[in-house]
Coordinates of C-alpha atoms in Angstrom, one line a residue:
M119 CA 46.4 146.5 76.8
K120 CA 43.8 149.0 78.0
R121 CA 43.1 152.6 77.0
E122 CA 42.4 153.7 80.6
L123 CA 42.9 152.1 84.0
N124 CA 41.0 153.5 86.9
F125 CA 39.8 152.3 90.3
S126 CA 36.4 151.2 88.8
N127 CA 37.9 148.9 86.1
L128 CA 41.2 147.9 87.8
R129 CA 40.1 144.5 89.1
E130 CA 38.4 143.5 85.9
C131 CA 41.5 144.5 83.8
Y132 CA 44.0 143.1 86.2
F133 CA 42.3 139.7 86.5
Q134 CA 41.9 139.6 82.7
A135 CA 45.7 140.0 82.5
V136 CA 46.1 137.2 85.2
S137 CA 43.9 134.9 83.1
N138 CA 45.5 135.8 79.8
S139 CA 49.0 135.2 81.1
S140 CA 48.4 132.0 83.0
W141 CA 50.5 130.1 80.5
A142 CA 53.5 132.6 80.6
H143 CA 56.5 133.0 82.8
E144 CA 55.4 136.6 83.4
G145 CA 52.7 139.0 82.4
Y146 CA 52.0 142.7 82.2
L147 CA 48.9 144.9 82.1
V148 CA 49.6 147.8 79.8
A149 CA 47.6 151.0 80.0
L150 CA 47.7 154.3 78.0
D151 CA 46.2 156.4 80.7
F152 CA 45.5 156.3 84.4
L153 CA 45.5 158.6 87.3
D154 CA 48.5 159.0 89.7
D155 CA 46.0 158.3 92.5
T156 CA 47.7 157.0 95.7
D157 CA 44.8 154.6 96.4
L158 CA 44.9 153.2 92.9
L159 CA 48.7 152.7 93.0
D160 CA 48.4 151.1 96.4
E161 CA 45.8 148.6 95.1
I162 CA 47.9 147.8 92.0
R163 CA 50.9 147.2 94.4
R164 CA 48.8 144.9 96.5
L165 CA 47.6 143.0 93.4
N166 CA 51.1 142.8 92.0
N167 CA 52.4 141.3 95.3
A168 CA 49.6 138.8 95.3
F169 CA 49.4 137.7 91.7
G170 CA 52.6 139.0 90.1
I171 CA 51.2 140.8 87.0
G172 CA 53.3 143.9 86.3
V173 CA 51.9 147.2 85.1
I174 CA 53.3 149.4 82.3
R175 CA 52.2 153.0 81.5
L176 CA 52.5 153.2 77.7
N177 CA 53.4 156.6 76.3
M178 CA 52.0 156.5 72.7
K179 CA 53.7 159.8 71.6
H180 CA 57.1 159.1 73.1
F181 CA 57.3 155.3 73.3
M182 CA 60.8 155.4 75.0
Q183 CA 59.2 157.4 77.8
S184 CA 56.9 154.5 78.7
E185 CA 57.5 153.2 82.2
I186 CA 57.2 150.0 84.1
L187 CA 55.4 151.0 87.3
F188 CA 55.4 147.5 88.8
S189 CA 57.6 144.7 87.5
A190 CA 56.1 141.3 86.8
K191 CA 57.2 138.4 88.9
E192 CA 58.6 135.5 87.0
R193 CA 57.0 132.1 87.5
D194 CA 59.1 129.1 88.1
S195 CA 57.1 126.9 85.8
L196 CA 54.6 127.0 83.0
D197 CA 51.0 125.8 83.2
W198 CA 51.6 123.1 80.5
E199 CA 47.9 122.0 80.5
T200 CA 46.8 125.5 79.5
V201 CA 49.7 125.8 77.0
N202 CA 48.6 122.5 75.3
R203 CA 45.0 123.6 75.2
L204 CA 45.9 126.9 73.6
V205 CA 48.1 125.2 71.0
A206 CA 45.3 122.8 70.2
E207 CA 42.6 125.5 69.9
N208 CA 44.4 128.5 68.5
P209 CA 46.4 128.3 65.2
D210 CA 48.0 131.7 65.9
F211 CA 49.2 130.6 69.3
R212 CA 50.4 127.3 67.8
D213 CA 52.5 129.2 65.3
F214 CA 53.8 131.5 68.0
F215 CA 54.7 128.6 70.2
R216 CA 56.6 126.9 67.5

């Protein structure tokens, strides 16, 4: 989750989401604020097509008015090597996974 998503931080934020969701069936990048800039949305669309991470605009004041701008693409299989490493290294993830 990011406070702001803009063209200058998009790639860093997006690939952090890619990395953080490598073990999951799907992943989302959630942002509180970003511009409705055509170039920004086109780049998010391109990244979504290439890597499958979805994007949600979170409305903090009216949660139910939050919107999925780009849906995540579900993966066919999990990266079990990464899952096993996370379970071994992170007690919180181990508890979550159980």
